[in-house]
Amino acid sequence: MQKKTDKDEFLEAVKNAVPLKKGSNRIFRESIKPKPIPHKRNDDELTALRESQFSDFTEETILDYR
């Protein structure tokens, strides 16, 4: 009897492997999705944020503070 190689052992393990349950592939794919980084914002969001902070002020009120 010849000695089993790593490839033979691998092929046998694949042949004897239990198939995954339906839907487990989807769960696996979702688990490796990169999570969004909350502190990074795009320029549009930052501009909207800046404008919303100063929306209470009009040009007249800003000039009055000088």
mmCIF file with all atom_site columns, N, CA and C in Angstrom:
data_model
loop_
_atom_site.group_PDB
_atom_site.id
_atom_site.type_symbol
_atom_site.label_atom_id
_atom_site.label_alt_id
_atom_site.label_comp_id
_atom_site.label_asym_id
_atom_site.label_entity_id
_atom_site.label_seq_id
_atom_site.pdbx_PDB_ins_code
_atom_site.Cartn_x
_atom_site.Cartn_y
_atom_site.Cartn_z
_atom_site.occupancy
_atom_site.B_iso_or_equiv
_atom_site.pdbx_formal_charge
_atom_site.auth_seq_id
_atom_site.auth_comp_id
_atom_site.auth_asym_id
_atom_site.auth_atom_id
_atom_site.pdbx_PDB_model_num
ATOM 1   N N  . MET A 1 1  ? 0.850   -1.193 0.000  1.00 0.00 ? 1  MET A N  1
ATOM 2   C CA . MET A 1 1  ? 0.000   0.000  0.000  1.00 0.00 ? 1  MET A CA 1
ATOM 3   C C  . MET A 1 1  ? 0.887   1.245  0.000  1.00 0.00 ? 1  MET A C  1
ATOM 4   N N  . GLN A 1 2  ? 0.587   2.141  -0.931 1.00 0.00 ? 2  GLN A N  1
ATOM 5   C CA . GLN A 1 2  ? 1.446   3.325  -1.044 1.00 0.00 ? 2  GLN A CA 1
ATOM 6   C C  . GLN A 1 2  ? 1.081   4.361  0.013  1.00 0.00 ? 2  GLN A C  1
ATOM 7   N N  . LYS A 1 3  ? 2.067   5.166  0.349  1.00 0.00 ? 3  LYS A N  1
ATOM 8   C CA . LYS A 1 3  ? 1.874   6.197  1.372  1.00 0.00 ? 3  LYS A CA 1
ATOM 9   C C  . LYS A 1 3  ? 1.004   7.327  0.805  1.00 0.00 ? 3  LYS A C  1
ATOM 10  N N  . LYS A 1 4  ? 0.065   7.799  1.618  1.00 0.00 ? 4  LYS A N  1
ATOM 11  C CA . LYS A 1 4  ? -0.808  8.889  1.174  1.00 0.00 ? 4  LYS A CA 1
ATOM 12  C C  . LYS A 1 4  ? -0.033  10.201 1.154  1.00 0.00 ? 4  LYS A C  1
ATOM 13  N N  . THR A 1 5  ? -0.226  10.942 0.086  1.00 0.00 ? 5  THR A N  1
ATOM 14  C CA . THR A 1 5  ? 0.398   12.263 0.022  1.00 0.00 ? 5  THR A CA 1
ATOM 15  C C  . THR A 1 5  ? -0.590  13.289 0.583  1.00 0.00 ? 5  THR A C  1
ATOM 16  N N  . ASP A 1 6  ? -0.105  14.510 0.752  1.00 0.00 ? 6  ASP A N  1
ATOM 17  C CA . ASP A 1 6  ? -0.975  15.579 1.249  1.00 0.00 ? 6  ASP A CA 1
ATOM 18  C C  . ASP A 1 6  ? -2.156  15.802 0.304  1.00 0.00 ? 6  ASP A C  1
ATOM 19  N N  . LYS A 1 7  ? -1.873  15.700 -1.004 1.00 0.00 ? 7  LYS A N  1
ATOM 20  C CA . LYS A 1 7  ? -2.934  15.911 -1.988 1.00 0.00 ? 7  LYS A CA 1
ATOM 21  C C  . LYS A 1 7  ? -4.005  14.831 -1.856 1.00 0.00 ? 7  LYS A C  1
ATOM 22  N N  . ASP A 1 8  ? -3.585  13.577 -1.684 1.00 0.00 ? 8  ASP A N  1
ATOM 23  C CA . ASP A 1 8  ? -4.551  12.489 -1.526 1.00 0.00 ? 8  ASP A CA 1
ATOM 24  C C  . ASP A 1 8  ? -5.410  12.693 -0.279 1.00 0.00 ? 8  ASP A C  1
ATOM 25  N N  . GLU A 1 9  ? -4.771  13.101 0.812  1.00 0.00 ? 9  GLU A N  1
ATOM 26  C CA . GLU A 1 9  ? -5.517  13.337 2.051  1.00 0.00 ? 9  GLU A CA 1
ATOM 27  C C  . GLU A 1 9  ? -6.514  14.477 1.868  1.00 0.00 ? 9  GLU A C  1
ATOM 28  N N  . PHE A 1 10 ? -6.087  15.505 1.160  1.00 0.00 ? 10 PHE A N  1
ATOM 29  C CA . PHE A 1 10 ? -6.960  16.650 0.923  1.00 0.00 ? 10 PHE A CA 1
ATOM 30  C C  . PHE A 1 10 ? -8.173  16.237 0.089  1.00 0.00 ? 10 PHE A C  1
ATOM 31  N N  . LEU A 1 11 ? -7.920  15.489 -1.004 1.00 0.00 ? 11 LEU A N  1
ATOM 32  C CA . LEU A 1 11 ? -9.017  15.065 -1.876 1.00 0.00 ? 11 LEU A CA 1
ATOM 33  C C  . LEU A 1 11 ? -9.995  14.160 -1.133 1.00 0.00 ? 11 LEU A C  1
ATOM 34  N N  . GLU A 1 12 ? -9.473  13.308 -0.265 1.00 0.00 ? 12 GLU A N  1
ATOM 35  C CA . GLU A 1 12 ? -10.343 12.430 0.513  1.00 0.00 ? 12 GLU A CA 1
ATOM 36  C C  . GLU A 1 12 ? -11.183 13.248 1.505  1.00 0.00 ? 12 GLU A C  1
ATOM 37  N N  . ALA A 1 13 ? -10.566 14.254 2.105  1.00 0.00 ? 13 ALA A N  1
ATOM 38  C CA . ALA A 1 13 ? -11.294 15.106 3.051  1.00 0.00 ? 13 ALA A CA 1
ATOM 39  C C  . ALA A 1 13 ? -12.401 15.875 2.338  1.00 0.00 ? 13 ALA A C  1
ATOM 40  N N  . VAL A 1 14 ? -12.101 16.328 1.117  1.00 0.00 ? 14 VAL A N  1
ATOM 41  C CA . VAL A 1 14 ? -13.112 17.051 0.339  1.00 0.00 ? 14 VAL A CA 1
ATOM 42  C C  . VAL A 1 14 ? -14.265 16.112 -0.017 1.00 0.00 ? 14 VAL A C  1
ATOM 43  N N  . LYS A 1 15 ? -13.930 14.889 -0.389 1.00 0.00 ? 15 LYS A N  1
ATOM 44  C CA . LYS A 1 15 ? -14.955 13.917 -0.773 1.00 0.00 ? 15 LYS A CA 1
ATOM 45  C C  . LYS A 1 15 ? -15.853 13.565 0.418  1.00 0.00 ? 15 LYS A C  1
ATOM 46  N N  . ASN A 1 16 ? -15.266 13.513 1.615  1.00 0.00 ? 16 ASN A N  1
ATOM 47  C CA . ASN A 1 16 ? -16.023 13.137 2.811  1.00 0.00 ? 16 ASN A CA 1
ATOM 48  C C  . ASN A 1 16 ? -16.656 14.337 3.514  1.00 0.00 ? 16 ASN A C  1
ATOM 49  N N  . ALA A 1 17 ? -16.420 15.526 2.995  1.00 0.00 ? 17 ALA A N  1
ATOM 50  C CA . ALA A 1 17 ? -16.923 16.732 3.665  1.00 0.00 ? 17 ALA A CA 1
ATOM 51  C C  . ALA A 1 17 ? -18.441 16.782 3.610  1.00 0.00 ? 17 ALA A C  1
ATOM 52  N N  . VAL A 1 18 ? -19.023 17.301 4.675  1.00 0.00 ? 18 VAL A N  1
ATOM 53  C CA . VAL A 1 18 ? -20.472 17.465 4.739  1.00 0.00 ? 18 VAL A CA 1
ATOM 54  C C  . VAL A 1 18 ? -20.823 18.761 4.022  1.00 0.00 ? 18 VAL A C  1
ATOM 55  N N  . PRO A 1 19 ? -21.772 18.728 3.092  1.00 0.00 ? 19 PRO A N  1
ATOM 56  C CA . PRO A 1 19 ? -22.130 19.970 2.393  1.00 0.00 ? 19 PRO A CA 1
ATOM 57  C C  . PRO A 1 19 ? -22.730 20.986 3.361  1.00 0.00 ? 19 PRO A C  1
ATOM 58  N N  . LEU A 1 20 ? -22.496 22.248 3.064  1.00 0.00 ? 20 LEU A N  1
ATOM 59  C CA . LEU A 1 20 ? -23.010 23.314 3.916  1.00 0.00 ? 20 LEU A CA 1
ATOM 60  C C  . LEU A 1 20 ? -24.524 23.398 3.794  1.00 0.00 ? 20 LEU A C  1
ATOM 61  N N  . LYS A 1 21 ? -25.147 23.856 4.859  1.00 0.00 ? 21 LYS A N  1
ATOM 62  C CA . LYS A 1 21 ? -26.597 24.048 4.817  1.00 0.00 ? 21 LYS A CA 1
ATOM 63  C C  . LYS A 1 21 ? -26.918 25.197 3.879  1.00 0.00 ? 21 LYS A C  1
ATOM 64  N N  . LYS A 1 22 ? -28.109 25.145 3.315  1.00 0.00 ? 22 LYS A N  1
ATOM 65  C CA . LYS A 1 22 ? -28.529 26.199 2.393  1.00 0.00 ? 22 LYS A CA 1
ATOM 66  C C  . LYS A 1 22 ? -28.584 27.532 3.146  1.00 0.00 ? 22 LYS A C  1
ATOM 67  N N  . GLY A 1 23 ? -28.008 28.560 2.536  1.00 0.00 ? 23 GLY A N  1
ATOM 68  C CA . GLY A 1 23 ? -28.021 29.876 3.154  1.00 0.00 ? 23 GLY A CA 1
ATOM 69  C C  . GLY A 1 23 ? -26.768 30.194 3.946  1.00 0.00 ? 23 GLY A C  1
ATOM 70  N N  . SER A 1 24 ? -25.956 29.191 4.263  1.00 0.00 ? 24 SER A N  1
ATOM 71  C CA . SER A 1 24 ? -24.769 29.471 5.069  1.00 0.00 ? 24 SER A CA 1
ATOM 72  C C  . SER A 1 24 ? -23.735 30.254 4.272  1.00 0.00 ? 24 SER A C  1
ATOM 73  N N  . ASN A 1 25 ? -23.748 30.096 2.942  1.00 0.00 ? 25 ASN A N  1
ATOM 74  C CA . ASN A 1 25 ? -22.819 30.856 2.106  1.00 0.00 ? 25 ASN A CA 1
ATOM 75  C C  . ASN A 1 25 ? -23.133 32.343 2.202  1.00 0.00 ? 25 ASN A C  1
ATOM 76  N N  . ARG A 1 26 ? -24.417 32.680 2.215  1.00 0.00 ? 26 ARG A N  1
ATOM 77  C CA . ARG A 1 26 ? -24.830 34.084 2.323  1.00 0.00 ? 26 ARG A CA 1
ATOM 78  C C  . ARG A 1 26 ? -24.383 34.671 3.666  1.00 0.00 ? 26 ARG A C  1
ATOM 79  N N  . ILE A 1 27 ? -24.556 33.895 4.730  1.00 0.00 ? 27 ILE A N  1
ATOM 80  C CA . ILE A 1 27 ? -24.153 34.356 6.060  1.00 0.00 ? 27 ILE A CA 1
ATOM 81  C C  . ILE A 1 27 ? -22.644 34.572 6.089  1.00 0.00 ? 27 ILE A C  1
ATOM 82  N N  . PHE A 1 28 ? -21.900 33.662 5.469  1.00 0.00 ? 28 PHE A N  1
ATOM 83  C CA . PHE A 1 28 ? -20.442 33.792 5.444  1.00 0.00 ? 28 PHE A CA 1
ATOM 84  C C  . PHE A 1 28 ? -20.033 35.040 4.681  1.00 0.00 ? 28 PHE A C  1
ATOM 85  N N  . ARG A 1 29 ? -20.670 35.276 3.539  1.00 0.00 ? 29 ARG A N  1
ATOM 86  C CA . ARG A 1 29 ? -20.322 36.458 2.738  1.00 0.00 ? 29 ARG A CA 1
ATOM 87  C C  . ARG A 1 29 ? -20.610 37.742 3.495  1.00 0.00 ? 29 ARG A C  1
ATOM 88  N N  . GLU A 1 30 ? -21.744 37.776 4.206  1.00 0.00 ? 30 GLU A N  1
ATOM 89  C CA . GLU A 1 30 ? -22.087 38.982 4.960  1.00 0.00 ? 30 GLU A CA 1
ATOM 90  C C  . GLU A 1 30 ? -21.124 39.202 6.114  1.00 0.00 ? 30 GLU A C  1
ATOM 91  N N  . SER A 1 31 ? -20.601 38.121 6.670  1.00 0.00 ? 31 SER A N  1
ATOM 92  C CA . SER A 1 31 ? -19.719 38.275 7.823  1.00 0.00 ? 31 SER A CA 1
ATOM 93  C C  . SER A 1 31 ? -18.359 38.839 7.435  1.00 0.00 ? 31 SER A C  1
ATOM 94  N N  . ILE A 1 32 ? -17.966 38.714 6.146  1.00 0.00 ? 32 ILE A N  1
ATOM 95  C CA . ILE A 1 32 ? -16.655 39.237 5.758  1.00 0.00 ? 32 ILE A CA 1
ATOM 96  C C  . ILE A 1 32 ? -16.748 40.583 5.055  1.00 0.00 ? 32 ILE A C  1
ATOM 97  N N  . LYS A 1 33 ? -17.961 41.171 5.005  1.00 0.00 ? 33 LYS A N  1
ATOM 98  C CA . LYS A 1 33 ? -18.084 42.501 4.405  1.00 0.00 ? 33 LYS A CA 1
ATOM 99  C C  . LYS A 1 33 ? -17.357 43.506 5.286  1.00 0.00 ? 33 LYS A C  1
ATOM 100 N N  . PRO A 1 34 ? -16.642 44.442 4.682  1.00 0.00 ? 34 PRO A N  1
ATOM 101 C CA . PRO A 1 34 ? -15.995 45.453 5.520  1.00 0.00 ? 34 PRO A CA 1
ATOM 102 C C  . PRO A 1 34 ? -17.039 46.361 6.162  1.00 0.00 ? 34 PRO A C  1
ATOM 103 N N  . LYS A 1 35 ? -16.821 46.668 7.407  1.00 0.00 ? 35 LYS A N  1
ATOM 104 C CA . LYS A 1 35 ? -17.753 47.537 8.120  1.00 0.00 ? 35 LYS A CA 1
ATOM 105 C C  . LYS A 1 35 ? -17.442 48.988 7.766  1.00 0.00 ? 35 LYS A C  1
ATOM 106 N N  . PRO A 1 36 ? -18.453 49.832 7.617  1.00 0.00 ? 36 PRO A N  1
ATOM 107 C CA . PRO A 1 36 ? -18.179 51.240 7.325  1.00 0.00 ? 36 PRO A CA 1
ATOM 108 C C  . PRO A 1 36 ? -17.520 51.910 8.528  1.00 0.00 ? 36 PRO A C  1
ATOM 109 N N  . ILE A 1 37 ? -16.602 52.808 8.256  1.00 0.00 ? 37 ILE A N  1
ATOM 110 C CA . ILE A 1 37 ? -15.906 53.503 9.330  1.00 0.00 ? 37 ILE A CA 1
ATOM 111 C C  . ILE A 1 37 ? -16.735 54.742 9.681  1.00 0.00 ? 37 ILE A C  1
ATOM 112 N N  . PRO A 1 38 ? -17.247 54.826 10.898 1.00 0.00 ? 38 PRO A N  1
ATOM 113 C CA . PRO A 1 38 ? -18.187 55.898 11.213 1.00 0.00 ? 38 PRO A CA 1
ATOM 114 C C  . PRO A 1 38 ? -17.585 57.302 11.204 1.00 0.00 ? 38 PRO A C  1
ATOM 115 N N  . HIS A 1 39 ? -16.301 57.445 11.493 1.00 0.00 ? 39 HIS A N  1
ATOM 116 C CA . HIS A 1 39 ? -15.739 58.793 11.586 1.00 0.00 ? 39 HIS A CA 1
ATOM 117 C C  . HIS A 1 39 ? -15.350 59.368 10.233 1.00 0.00 ? 39 HIS A C  1
ATOM 118 N N  . LYS A 1 40 ? -15.369 58.565 9.179  1.00 0.00 ? 40 LYS A N  1
ATOM 119 C CA . LYS A 1 40 ? -15.041 59.084 7.852  1.00 0.00 ? 40 LYS A CA 1
ATOM 120 C C  . LYS A 1 40 ? -16.321 59.533 7.163  1.00 0.00 ? 40 LYS A C  1
ATOM 121 N N  . ARG A 1 41 ? -16.348 60.773 6.699  1.00 0.00 ? 41 ARG A N  1
ATOM 122 C CA . ARG A 1 41 ? -17.515 61.288 5.991  1.00 0.00 ? 41 ARG A CA 1
ATOM 123 C C  . ARG A 1 41 ? -17.066 61.824 4.652  1.00 0.00 ? 41 ARG A C  1
ATOM 124 N N  . ASN A 1 42 ? -17.974 61.799 3.701  1.00 0.00 ? 42 ASN A N  1
ATOM 125 C CA . ASN A 1 42 ? -17.616 62.385 2.413  1.00 0.00 ? 42 ASN A CA 1
ATOM 126 C C  . ASN A 1 42 ? -17.817 63.896 2.465  1.00 0.00 ? 42 ASN A C  1
ATOM 127 N N  . ASP A 1 43 ? -17.333 64.596 1.457  1.00 0.00 ? 43 ASP A N  1
ATOM 128 C CA . ASP A 1 43 ? -17.345 66.059 1.459  1.00 0.00 ? 43 ASP A CA 1
ATOM 129 C C  . ASP A 1 43 ? -18.759 66.630 1.475  1.00 0.00 ? 43 ASP A C  1
ATOM 130 N N  . ASP A 1 44 ? -19.696 65.965 0.787  1.00 0.00 ? 44 ASP A N  1
ATOM 131 C CA . ASP A 1 44 ? -21.068 66.473 0.750  1.00 0.00 ? 44 ASP A CA 1
ATOM 132 C C  . ASP A 1 44 ? -21.687 66.481 2.142  1.00 0.00 ? 44 ASP A C  1
ATOM 133 N N  . GLU A 1 45 ? -21.440 65.412 2.903  1.00 0.00 ? 45 GLU A N  1
ATOM 134 C CA . GLU A 1 45 ? -21.989 65.349 4.255  1.00 0.00 ? 45 GLU A CA 1
ATOM 135 C C  . GLU A 1 45 ? -21.389 66.442 5.130  1.00 0.00 ? 45 GLU A C  1
ATOM 136 N N  . LEU A 1 46 ? -20.085 66.664 4.983  1.00 0.00 ? 46 LEU A N  1
ATOM 137 C CA . LEU A 1 46 ? -19.433 67.696 5.789  1.00 0.00 ? 46 LEU A CA 1
ATOM 138 C C  . LEU A 1 46 ? -19.954 69.080 5.430  1.00 0.00 ? 46 LEU A C  1
ATOM 139 N N  . THR A 1 47 ? -20.142 69.337 4.137  1.00 0.00 ? 47 THR A N  1
ATOM 140 C CA . THR A 1 47 ? -20.661 70.634 3.707  1.00 0.00 ? 47 THR A CA 1
ATOM 141 C C  . THR A 1 47 ? -22.073 70.839 4.253  1.00 0.00 ? 47 THR A C  1
ATOM 142 N N  . ALA A 1 48 ? -22.897 69.820 4.167  1.00 0.00 ? 48 ALA A N  1
ATOM 143 C CA . ALA A 1 48 ? -24.267 69.923 4.681  1.00 0.00 ? 48 ALA A CA 1
ATOM 144 C C  . ALA A 1 48 ? -24.251 70.157 6.186  1.00 0.00 ? 48 ALA A C  1
ATOM 145 N N  . LEU A 1 49 ? -23.329 69.505 6.873  1.00 0.00 ? 49 LEU A N  1
ATOM 146 C CA . LEU A 1 49 ? -23.227 69.671 8.320  1.00 0.00 ? 49 LEU A CA 1
ATOM 147 C C  . LEU A 1 49 ? -22.816 71.102 8.664  1.00 0.00 ? 49 LEU A C  1
ATOM 148 N N  . ARG A 1 50 ? -21.836 71.623 7.952  1.00 0.00 ? 50 ARG A N  1
ATOM 149 C CA . ARG A 1 50 ? -21.387 73.002 8.199  1.00 0.00 ? 50 ARG A CA 1
ATOM 150 C C  . ARG A 1 50 ? -22.514 73.992 7.924  1.00 0.00 ? 50 ARG A C  1
ATOM 151 N N  . GLU A 1 51 ? -23.218 73.793 6.809  1.00 0.00 ? 51 GLU A N  1
ATOM 152 C CA . GLU A 1 51 ? -24.302 74.715 6.465  1.00 0.00 ? 51 GLU A CA 1
ATOM 153 C C  . GLU A 1 51 ? -25.434 74.646 7.482  1.00 0.00 ? 51 GLU A C  1
ATOM 154 N N  . SER A 1 52 ? -25.706 73.463 7.994  1.00 0.00 ? 52 SER A N  1
ATOM 155 C CA . SER A 1 52 ? -26.793 73.338 8.964  1.00 0.00 ? 52 SER A CA 1
ATOM 156 C C  . SER A 1 52 ? -26.422 74.004 10.283 1.00 0.00 ? 52 SER A C  1
ATOM 157 N N  . GLN A 1 53 ? -25.138 74.038 10.617 1.00 0.00 ? 53 GLN A N  1
ATOM 158 C CA . GLN A 1 53 ? -24.719 74.680 11.860 1.00 0.00 ? 53 GLN A CA 1
ATOM 159 C C  . GLN A 1 53 ? -24.886 76.195 11.784 1.00 0.00 ? 53 GLN A C  1
ATOM 160 N N  . PHE A 1 54 ? -24.715 76.762 10.592 1.00 0.00 ? 54 PHE A N  1
ATOM 161 C CA . PHE A 1 54 ? -24.776 78.209 10.446 1.00 0.00 ? 54 PHE A CA 1
ATOM 162 C C  . PHE A 1 54 ? -26.086 78.681 9.819  1.00 0.00 ? 54 PHE A C  1
ATOM 163 N N  . SER A 1 55 ? -27.071 77.789 9.714  1.00 0.00 ? 55 SER A N  1
ATOM 164 C CA . SER A 1 55 ? -28.316 78.179 9.052  1.00 0.00 ? 55 SER A CA 1
ATOM 165 C C  . SER A 1 55 ? -29.095 79.209 9.863  1.00 0.00 ? 55 SER A C  1
ATOM 166 N N  . ASP A 1 56 ? -28.833 79.318 11.172 1.00 0.00 ? 56 ASP A N  1
ATOM 167 C CA . ASP A 1 56 ? -29.538 80.294 12.011 1.00 0.00 ? 56 ASP A CA 1
ATOM 168 C C  . ASP A 1 56 ? -29.084 81.723 11.721 1.00 0.00 ? 56 ASP A C  1
ATOM 169 N N  . PHE A 1 57 ? -27.888 81.866 11.184 1.00 0.00 ? 57 PHE A N  1
ATOM 170 C CA . PHE A 1 57 ? -27.328 83.195 10.962 1.00 0.00 ? 57 PHE A CA 1
ATOM 171 C C  . PHE A 1 57 ? -27.630 83.686 9.551  1.00 0.00 ? 57 PHE A C  1
ATOM 172 N N  . THR A 1 58 ? -28.008 84.919 9.450  1.00 0.00 ? 58 THR A N  1
ATOM 173 C CA . THR A 1 58 ? -28.132 85.562 8.144  1.00 0.00 ? 58 THR A CA 1
ATOM 174 C C  . THR A 1 58 ? -26.983 86.547 8.028  1.00 0.00 ? 58 THR A C  1
ATOM 175 N N  . GLU A 1 59 ? -26.823 87.126 6.863  1.00 0.00 ? 59 GLU A N  1
ATOM 176 C CA . GLU A 1 59 ? -25.721 88.086 6.698  1.00 0.00 ? 59 GLU A CA 1
ATOM 177 C C  . GLU A 1 59 ? -25.867 89.264 7.648  1.00 0.00 ? 59 GLU A C  1
ATOM 178 N N  . GLU A 1 60 ? -27.095 89.700 7.884  1.00 0.00 ? 60 GLU A N  1
ATOM 179 C CA . GLU A 1 60 ? -27.310 90.859 8.755  1.00 0.00 ? 60 GLU A CA 1
ATOM 180 C C  . GLU A 1 60 ? -26.886 90.561 10.186 1.00 0.00 ? 60 GLU A C  1
ATOM 181 N N  . THR A 1 61 ? -27.254 89.382 10.684 1.00 0.00 ? 61 THR A N  1
ATOM 182 C CA . THR A 1 61 ? -26.891 89.078 12.071 1.00 0.00 ? 61 THR A CA 1
ATOM 183 C C  . THR A 1 61 ? -25.392 88.909 12.209 1.00 0.00 ? 61 THR A C  1
ATOM 184 N N  . ILE A 1 62 ? -24.745 88.386 11.182 1.00 0.00 ? 62 ILE A N  1
ATOM 185 C CA . ILE A 1 62 ? -23.289 88.243 11.238 1.00 0.00 ? 62 ILE A CA 1
ATOM 186 C C  . ILE A 1 62 ? -22.644 89.627 11.247 1.00 0.00 ? 62 ILE A C  1
ATOM 187 N N  . LEU A 1 63 ? -23.167 90.547 10.439 1.00 0.00 ? 63 LEU A N  1
ATOM 188 C CA . LEU A 1 63 ? -22.615 91.906 10.408 1.00 0.00 ? 63 LEU A CA 1
ATOM 189 C C  . LEU A 1 63 ? -22.863 92.634 11.728 1.00 0.00 ? 63 LEU A C  1
ATOM 190 N N  . ASP A 1 64 ? -23.966 92.326 12.403 1.00 0.00 ? 64 ASP A N  1
ATOM 191 C CA . ASP A 1 64 ? -24.255 92.970 13.686 1.00 0.00 ? 64 ASP A CA 1
ATOM 192 C C  . ASP A 1 64 ? -23.241 92.585 14.755 1.00 0.00 ? 64 ASP A C  1
ATOM 193 N N  . TYR A 1 65 ? -22.658 91.405 14.638 1.00 0.00 ? 65 TYR A N  1
ATOM 194 C CA . TYR A 1 65 ? -21.701 90.956 15.650 1.00 0.00 ? 65 TYR A CA 1
ATOM 195 C C  . TYR A 1 65 ? -20.347 91.629 15.517 1.00 0.00 ? 65 TYR A C  1
ATOM 196 N N  . ARG A 1 66 ? -20.102 92.332 14.424 1.00 0.00 ? 66 ARG A N  1
ATOM 197 C CA . ARG A 1 66 ? -18.793 92.959 14.241 1.00 0.00 ? 66 ARG A CA 1
ATOM 198 C C  . ARG A 1 66 ? -18.655 94.199 15.073 1.00 0.00 ? 66 ARG A C  1
#
